[in-house]
mmCIF file of C-alpha atoms in Angstrom:
data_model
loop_
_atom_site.group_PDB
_atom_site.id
_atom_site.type_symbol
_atom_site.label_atom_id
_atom_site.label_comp_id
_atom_site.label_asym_id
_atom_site.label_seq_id
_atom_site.Cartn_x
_atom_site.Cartn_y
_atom_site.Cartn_z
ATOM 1 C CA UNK G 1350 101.633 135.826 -68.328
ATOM 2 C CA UNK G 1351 100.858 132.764 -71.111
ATOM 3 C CA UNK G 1352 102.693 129.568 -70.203
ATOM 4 C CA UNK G 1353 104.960 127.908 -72.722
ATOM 5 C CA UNK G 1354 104.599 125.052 -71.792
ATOM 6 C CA UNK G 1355 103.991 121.850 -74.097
ATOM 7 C CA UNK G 1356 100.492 120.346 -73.385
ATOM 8 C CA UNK G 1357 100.369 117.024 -72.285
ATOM 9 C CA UNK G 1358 98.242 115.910 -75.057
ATOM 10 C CA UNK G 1359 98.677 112.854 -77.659
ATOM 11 C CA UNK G 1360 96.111 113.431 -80.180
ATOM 12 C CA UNK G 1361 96.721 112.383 -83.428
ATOM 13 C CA UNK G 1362 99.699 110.202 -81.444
ATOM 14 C CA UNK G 1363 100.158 106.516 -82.545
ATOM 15 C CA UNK G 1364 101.171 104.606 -79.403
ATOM 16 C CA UNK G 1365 102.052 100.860 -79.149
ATOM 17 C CA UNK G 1366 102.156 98.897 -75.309
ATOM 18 C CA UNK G 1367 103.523 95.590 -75.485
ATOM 19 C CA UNK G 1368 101.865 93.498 -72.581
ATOM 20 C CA UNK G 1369 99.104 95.491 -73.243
ATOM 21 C CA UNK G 1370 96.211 93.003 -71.711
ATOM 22 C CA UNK G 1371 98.051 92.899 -68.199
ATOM 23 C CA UNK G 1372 96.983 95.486 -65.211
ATOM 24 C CA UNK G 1373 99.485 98.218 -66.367
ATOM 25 C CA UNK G 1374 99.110 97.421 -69.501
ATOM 26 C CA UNK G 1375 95.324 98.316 -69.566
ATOM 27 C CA UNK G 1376 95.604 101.356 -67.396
ATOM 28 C CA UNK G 1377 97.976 102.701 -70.009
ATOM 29 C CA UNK G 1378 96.080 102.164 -72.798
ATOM 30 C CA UNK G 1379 93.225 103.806 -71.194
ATOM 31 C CA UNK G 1380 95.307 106.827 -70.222
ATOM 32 C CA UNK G 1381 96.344 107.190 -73.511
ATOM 33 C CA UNK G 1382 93.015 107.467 -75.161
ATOM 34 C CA UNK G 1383 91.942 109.899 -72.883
ATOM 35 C CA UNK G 1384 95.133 111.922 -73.466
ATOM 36 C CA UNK G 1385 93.720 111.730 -77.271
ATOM 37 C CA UNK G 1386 96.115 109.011 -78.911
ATOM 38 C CA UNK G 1387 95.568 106.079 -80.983
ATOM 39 C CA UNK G 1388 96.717 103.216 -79.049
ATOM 40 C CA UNK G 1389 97.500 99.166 -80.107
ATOM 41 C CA UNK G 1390 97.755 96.872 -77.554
ATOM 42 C CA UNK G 1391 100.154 93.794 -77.916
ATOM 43 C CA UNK G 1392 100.517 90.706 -75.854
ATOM 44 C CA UNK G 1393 101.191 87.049 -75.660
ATOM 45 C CA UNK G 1394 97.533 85.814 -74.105
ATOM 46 C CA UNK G 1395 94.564 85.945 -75.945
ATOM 47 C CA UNK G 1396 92.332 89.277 -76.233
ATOM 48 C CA UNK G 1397 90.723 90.313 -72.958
ATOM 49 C CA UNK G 1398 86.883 91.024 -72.878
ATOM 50 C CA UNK G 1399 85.632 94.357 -72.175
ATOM 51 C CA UNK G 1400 89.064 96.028 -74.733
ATOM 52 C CA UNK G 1401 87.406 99.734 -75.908
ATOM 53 C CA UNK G 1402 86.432 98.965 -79.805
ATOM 54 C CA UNK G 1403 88.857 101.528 -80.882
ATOM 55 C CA UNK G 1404 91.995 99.935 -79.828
ATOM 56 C CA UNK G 1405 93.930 98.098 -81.570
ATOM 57 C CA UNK G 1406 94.563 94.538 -79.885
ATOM 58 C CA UNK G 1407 97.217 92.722 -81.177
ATOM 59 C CA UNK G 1408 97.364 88.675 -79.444
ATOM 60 C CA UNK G 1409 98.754 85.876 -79.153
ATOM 61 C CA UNK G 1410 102.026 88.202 -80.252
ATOM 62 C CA UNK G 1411 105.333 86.159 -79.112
ATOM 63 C CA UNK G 1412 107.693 89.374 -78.483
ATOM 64 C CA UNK G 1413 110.543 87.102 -78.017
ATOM 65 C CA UNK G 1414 110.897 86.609 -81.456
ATOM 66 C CA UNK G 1415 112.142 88.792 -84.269
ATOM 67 C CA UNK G 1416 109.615 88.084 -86.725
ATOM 68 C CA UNK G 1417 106.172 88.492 -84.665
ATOM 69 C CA UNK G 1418 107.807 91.926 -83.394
ATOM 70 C CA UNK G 1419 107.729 92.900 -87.126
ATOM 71 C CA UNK G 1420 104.221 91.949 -87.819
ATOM 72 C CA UNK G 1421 102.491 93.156 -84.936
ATOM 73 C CA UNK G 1422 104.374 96.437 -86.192
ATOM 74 C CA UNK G 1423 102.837 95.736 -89.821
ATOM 75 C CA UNK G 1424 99.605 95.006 -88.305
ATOM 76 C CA UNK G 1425 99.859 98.597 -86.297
ATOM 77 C CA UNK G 1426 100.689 100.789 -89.566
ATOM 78 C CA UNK G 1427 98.078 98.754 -92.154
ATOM 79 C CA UNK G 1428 95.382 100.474 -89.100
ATOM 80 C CA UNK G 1429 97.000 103.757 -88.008
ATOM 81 C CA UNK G 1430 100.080 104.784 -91.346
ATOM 82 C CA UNK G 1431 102.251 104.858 -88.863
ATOM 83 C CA UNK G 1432 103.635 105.156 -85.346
ATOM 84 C CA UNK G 1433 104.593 107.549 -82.811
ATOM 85 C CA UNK G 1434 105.704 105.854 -79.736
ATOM 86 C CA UNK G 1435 106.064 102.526 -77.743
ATOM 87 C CA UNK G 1436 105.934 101.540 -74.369
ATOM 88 C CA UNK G 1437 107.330 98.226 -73.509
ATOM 89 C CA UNK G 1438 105.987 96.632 -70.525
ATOM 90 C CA UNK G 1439 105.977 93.083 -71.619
ATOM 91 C CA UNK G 1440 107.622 91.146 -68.550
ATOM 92 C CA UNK G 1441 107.616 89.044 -65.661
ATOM 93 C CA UNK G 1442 109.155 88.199 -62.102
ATOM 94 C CA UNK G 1443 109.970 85.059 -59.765
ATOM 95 C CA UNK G 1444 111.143 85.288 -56.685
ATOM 96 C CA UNK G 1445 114.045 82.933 -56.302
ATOM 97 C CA UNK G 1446 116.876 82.558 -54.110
ATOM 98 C CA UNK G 1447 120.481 81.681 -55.819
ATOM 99 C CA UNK G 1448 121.168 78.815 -53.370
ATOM 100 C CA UNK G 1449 118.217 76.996 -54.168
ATOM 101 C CA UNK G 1450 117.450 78.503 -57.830
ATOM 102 C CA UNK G 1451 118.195 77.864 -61.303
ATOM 103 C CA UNK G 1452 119.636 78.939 -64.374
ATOM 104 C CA UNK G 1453 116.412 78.695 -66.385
ATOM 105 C CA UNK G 1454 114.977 81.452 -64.395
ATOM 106 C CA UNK G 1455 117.590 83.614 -65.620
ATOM 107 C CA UNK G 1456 117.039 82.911 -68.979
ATOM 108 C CA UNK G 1457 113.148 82.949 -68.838
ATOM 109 C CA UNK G 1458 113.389 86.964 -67.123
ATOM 110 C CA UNK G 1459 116.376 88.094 -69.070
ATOM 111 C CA UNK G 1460 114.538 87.004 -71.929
ATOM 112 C CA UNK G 1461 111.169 88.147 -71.151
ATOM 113 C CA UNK G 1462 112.405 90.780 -69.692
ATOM 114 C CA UNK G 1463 114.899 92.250 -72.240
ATOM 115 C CA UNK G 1464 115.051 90.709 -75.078
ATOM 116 C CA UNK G 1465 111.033 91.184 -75.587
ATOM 117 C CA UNK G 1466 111.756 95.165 -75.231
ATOM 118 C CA UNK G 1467 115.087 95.038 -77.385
ATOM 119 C CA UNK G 1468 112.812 93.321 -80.088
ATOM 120 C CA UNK G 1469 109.619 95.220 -79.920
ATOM 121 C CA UNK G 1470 112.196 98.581 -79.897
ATOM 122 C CA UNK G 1471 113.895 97.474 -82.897
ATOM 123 C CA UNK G 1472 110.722 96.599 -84.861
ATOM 124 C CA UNK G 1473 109.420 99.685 -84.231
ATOM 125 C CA UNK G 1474 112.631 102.351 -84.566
ATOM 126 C CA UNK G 1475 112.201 102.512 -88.116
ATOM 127 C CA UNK G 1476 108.411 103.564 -88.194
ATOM 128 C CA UNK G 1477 109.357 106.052 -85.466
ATOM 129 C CA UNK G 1478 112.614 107.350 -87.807
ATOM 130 C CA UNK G 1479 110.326 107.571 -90.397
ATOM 131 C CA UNK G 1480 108.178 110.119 -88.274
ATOM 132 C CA UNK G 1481 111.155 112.165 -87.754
ATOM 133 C CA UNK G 1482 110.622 111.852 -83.636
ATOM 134 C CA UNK G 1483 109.521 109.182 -81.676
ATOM 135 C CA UNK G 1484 109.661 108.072 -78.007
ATOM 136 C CA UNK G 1485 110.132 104.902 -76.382
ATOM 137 C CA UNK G 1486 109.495 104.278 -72.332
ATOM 138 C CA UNK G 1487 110.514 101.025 -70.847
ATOM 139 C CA UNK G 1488 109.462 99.925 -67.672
ATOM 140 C CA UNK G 1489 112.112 98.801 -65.046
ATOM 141 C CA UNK G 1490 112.017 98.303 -61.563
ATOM 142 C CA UNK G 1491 113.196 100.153 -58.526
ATOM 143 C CA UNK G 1492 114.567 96.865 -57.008
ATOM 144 C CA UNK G 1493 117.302 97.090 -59.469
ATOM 145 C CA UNK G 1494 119.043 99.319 -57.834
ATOM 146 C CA UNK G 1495 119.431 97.435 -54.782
ATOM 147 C CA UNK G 1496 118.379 93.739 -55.030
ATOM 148 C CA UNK G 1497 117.490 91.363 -52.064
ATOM 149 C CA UNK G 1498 117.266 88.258 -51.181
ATOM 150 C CA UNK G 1499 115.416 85.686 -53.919
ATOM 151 C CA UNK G 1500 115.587 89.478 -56.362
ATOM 152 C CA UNK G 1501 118.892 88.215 -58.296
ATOM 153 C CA UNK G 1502 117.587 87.096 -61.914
ATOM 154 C CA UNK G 1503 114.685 89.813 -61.730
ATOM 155 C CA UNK G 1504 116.433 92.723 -60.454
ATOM 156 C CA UNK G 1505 119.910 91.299 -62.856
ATOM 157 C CA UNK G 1506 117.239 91.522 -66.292
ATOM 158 C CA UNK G 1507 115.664 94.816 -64.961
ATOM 159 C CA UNK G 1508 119.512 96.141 -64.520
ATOM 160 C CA UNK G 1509 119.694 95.372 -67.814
ATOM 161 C CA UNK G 1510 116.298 97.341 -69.215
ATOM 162 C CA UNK G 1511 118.025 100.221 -67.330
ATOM 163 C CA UNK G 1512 121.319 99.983 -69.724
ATOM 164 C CA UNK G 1513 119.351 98.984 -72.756
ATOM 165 C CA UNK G 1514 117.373 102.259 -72.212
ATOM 166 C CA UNK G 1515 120.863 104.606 -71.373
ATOM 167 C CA UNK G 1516 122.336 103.057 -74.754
ATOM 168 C CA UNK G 1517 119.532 103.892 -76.867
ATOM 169 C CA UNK G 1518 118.939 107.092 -75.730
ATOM 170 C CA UNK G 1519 122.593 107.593 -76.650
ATOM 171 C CA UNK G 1520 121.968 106.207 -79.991
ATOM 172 C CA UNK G 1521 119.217 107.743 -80.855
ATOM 173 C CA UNK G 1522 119.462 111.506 -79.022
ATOM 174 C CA UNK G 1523 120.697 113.251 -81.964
ATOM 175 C CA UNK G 1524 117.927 111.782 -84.453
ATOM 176 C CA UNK G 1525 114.430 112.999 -82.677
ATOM 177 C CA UNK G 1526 113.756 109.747 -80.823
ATOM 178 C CA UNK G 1527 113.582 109.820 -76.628
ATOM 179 C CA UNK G 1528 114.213 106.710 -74.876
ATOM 180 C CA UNK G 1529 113.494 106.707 -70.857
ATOM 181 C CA UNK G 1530 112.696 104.173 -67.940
ATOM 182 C CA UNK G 1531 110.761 104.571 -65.505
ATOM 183 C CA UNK G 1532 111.465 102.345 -62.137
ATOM 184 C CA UNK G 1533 108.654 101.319 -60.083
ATOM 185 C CA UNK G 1534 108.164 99.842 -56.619
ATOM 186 C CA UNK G 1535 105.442 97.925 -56.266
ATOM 187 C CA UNK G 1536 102.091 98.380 -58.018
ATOM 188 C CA UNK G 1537 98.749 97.394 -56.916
ATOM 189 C CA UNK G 1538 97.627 95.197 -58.956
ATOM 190 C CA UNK G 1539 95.293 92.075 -58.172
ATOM 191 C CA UNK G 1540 97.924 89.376 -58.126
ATOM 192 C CA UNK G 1541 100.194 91.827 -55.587
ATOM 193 C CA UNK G 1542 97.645 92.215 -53.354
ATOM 194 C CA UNK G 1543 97.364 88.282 -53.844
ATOM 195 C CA UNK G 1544 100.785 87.681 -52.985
ATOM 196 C CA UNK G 1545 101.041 90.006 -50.185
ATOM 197 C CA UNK G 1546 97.604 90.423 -48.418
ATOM 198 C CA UNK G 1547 99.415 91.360 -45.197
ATOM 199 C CA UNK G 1548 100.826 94.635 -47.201
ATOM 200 C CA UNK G 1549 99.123 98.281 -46.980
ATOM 201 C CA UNK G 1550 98.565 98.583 -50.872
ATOM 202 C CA UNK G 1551 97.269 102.370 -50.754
ATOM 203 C CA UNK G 1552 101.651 102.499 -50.042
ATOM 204 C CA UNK G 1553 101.618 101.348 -53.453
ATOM 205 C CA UNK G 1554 102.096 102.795 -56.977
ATOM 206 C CA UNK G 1555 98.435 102.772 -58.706
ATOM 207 C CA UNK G 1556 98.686 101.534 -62.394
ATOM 208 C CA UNK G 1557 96.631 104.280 -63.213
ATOM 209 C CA UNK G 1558 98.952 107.078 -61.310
ATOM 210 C CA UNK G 1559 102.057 105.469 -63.274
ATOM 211 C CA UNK G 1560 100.142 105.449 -66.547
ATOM 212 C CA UNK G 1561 99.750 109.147 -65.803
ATOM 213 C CA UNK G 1562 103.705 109.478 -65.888
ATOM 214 C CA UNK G 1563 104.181 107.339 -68.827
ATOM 215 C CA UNK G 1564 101.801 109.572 -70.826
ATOM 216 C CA UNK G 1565 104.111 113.022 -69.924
ATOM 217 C CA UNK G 1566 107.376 110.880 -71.321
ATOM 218 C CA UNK G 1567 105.444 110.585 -74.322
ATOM 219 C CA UNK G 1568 103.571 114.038 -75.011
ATOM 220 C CA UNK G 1569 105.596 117.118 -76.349
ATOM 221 C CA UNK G 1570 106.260 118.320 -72.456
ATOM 222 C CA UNK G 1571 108.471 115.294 -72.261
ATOM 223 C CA UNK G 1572 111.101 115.793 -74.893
ATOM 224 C CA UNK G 1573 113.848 117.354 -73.176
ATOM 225 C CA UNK G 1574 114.228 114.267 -71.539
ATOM 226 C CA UNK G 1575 115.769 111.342 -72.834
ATOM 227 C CA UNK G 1576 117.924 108.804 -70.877
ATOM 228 C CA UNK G 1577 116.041 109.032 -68.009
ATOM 229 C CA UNK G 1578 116.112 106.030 -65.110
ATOM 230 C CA UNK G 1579 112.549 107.623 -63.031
ATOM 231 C CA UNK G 1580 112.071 106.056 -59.613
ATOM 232 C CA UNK G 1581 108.224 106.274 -59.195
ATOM 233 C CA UNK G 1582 108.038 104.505 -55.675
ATOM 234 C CA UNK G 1583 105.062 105.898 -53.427
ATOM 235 C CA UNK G 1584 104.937 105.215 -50.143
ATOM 236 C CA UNK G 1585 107.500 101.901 -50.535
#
């Protein structure tokens, strides 16, 4: 008996991935071109060496404000007539306590943390109207769930990734577009494995193995889902 099943391919797919030169950022934008899509890569820092010639890098792209959202979107339809989905990875962490912290880390992850994916989303929501379906995955974090000690302002901005996602999948479920998060633990990634060289990092989430998720969201297999909050932990 033939599955029916939607393949999880993206060719012919236009795919943007703000923070696109970081670790995750990479491993998605390979994933994607092996899963057939177009892909543009945007991000604060200069242009990485070693980028594949047929992706689209987009730097020195300050997602905190309105108007370089827009153009990097300009930039991404003047190459590819359009676009198909977004990822928004853009973002940060500090570890901070609340007795000894202050409020400027708040502001710095709330805004690098939400307002650079409520910016890059609303650039981008009319190209992916205009396509008549569209997907957007955010990534949160599994710590905000639960947040520890020194977690407050990350896992407070991630909190609020997770509700930005749930609103505009409400928004938006009646006019083709999917919006989902997915909620990792920790990934292993040079700087982790920097920052914690006492940790067993094959516990870890592989950017690769979470790109592999990222790229389902997006692919036709994914779109009865929409709203989603995905815990992709490992072994944590």
């Amino acid at each position: 008996m033939q599955s029916s099943a939607a393949p999880q391919t993206l060719t012919n797919k236009t795919i943007a991935v703000t923070g696109g030169f970081g670790a995750l950022g990479r491993a998605v934008g390979d994933a994607l071109q092996a899963a057939g899509a177009q892909v543009a890569l945007i991000d604060r820092t200069p242009t990485p060496a070693g980028l594949n010639s047929a992706v689209l890098a987009l730097p020195d792209v300050d997602l905190g404000q309105a108007d370089d959202a827009r153009r990097a979107m300009d930039e991404i339809v003047a190459r590819f007539a359009g676009l198909d989905g977004l990822v928004n990875i853009a973002g940060g962490f500090r570890y901070e306590t609340v007795e000894s912290g202050s409020i400027e880390t708040w502001d710095r992850l709330f805004a690098i943390n939400v307002r650079t994916a409520l910016l890059a989303s609303q650039a981008a929501l009319p190209l992916l109207l205009k396509r008549g379906s569209g997907r957007i995955v955010n990534i949160g974090a599994n710590a905000a769930s639960q947040a520890g000690v020194g977690m407050g302002a990350y896992a407070a901005s991630k909190s609020g990734v997770a509700r930005l996602t749930e609103a505009m999948a409400e928004e938006f479920k009646d006019r083709g577009i999917t919006v989902n998060a997915i909620l990792p633990s920790i990934l292993d990634t040079p700087a982790n494995r920097a920052d914690m060289p006492k940790a067993d990092p094959a516990r870890w989430v592989s950017p690769a193995a979470l790109a592999q998720v990222i790229v389902f969201l997006l692919s036709d297999a994914g779109a009865p889902i929409t709203g989603a909050l995905i815990p992709v932990k490992g072994r944590v």
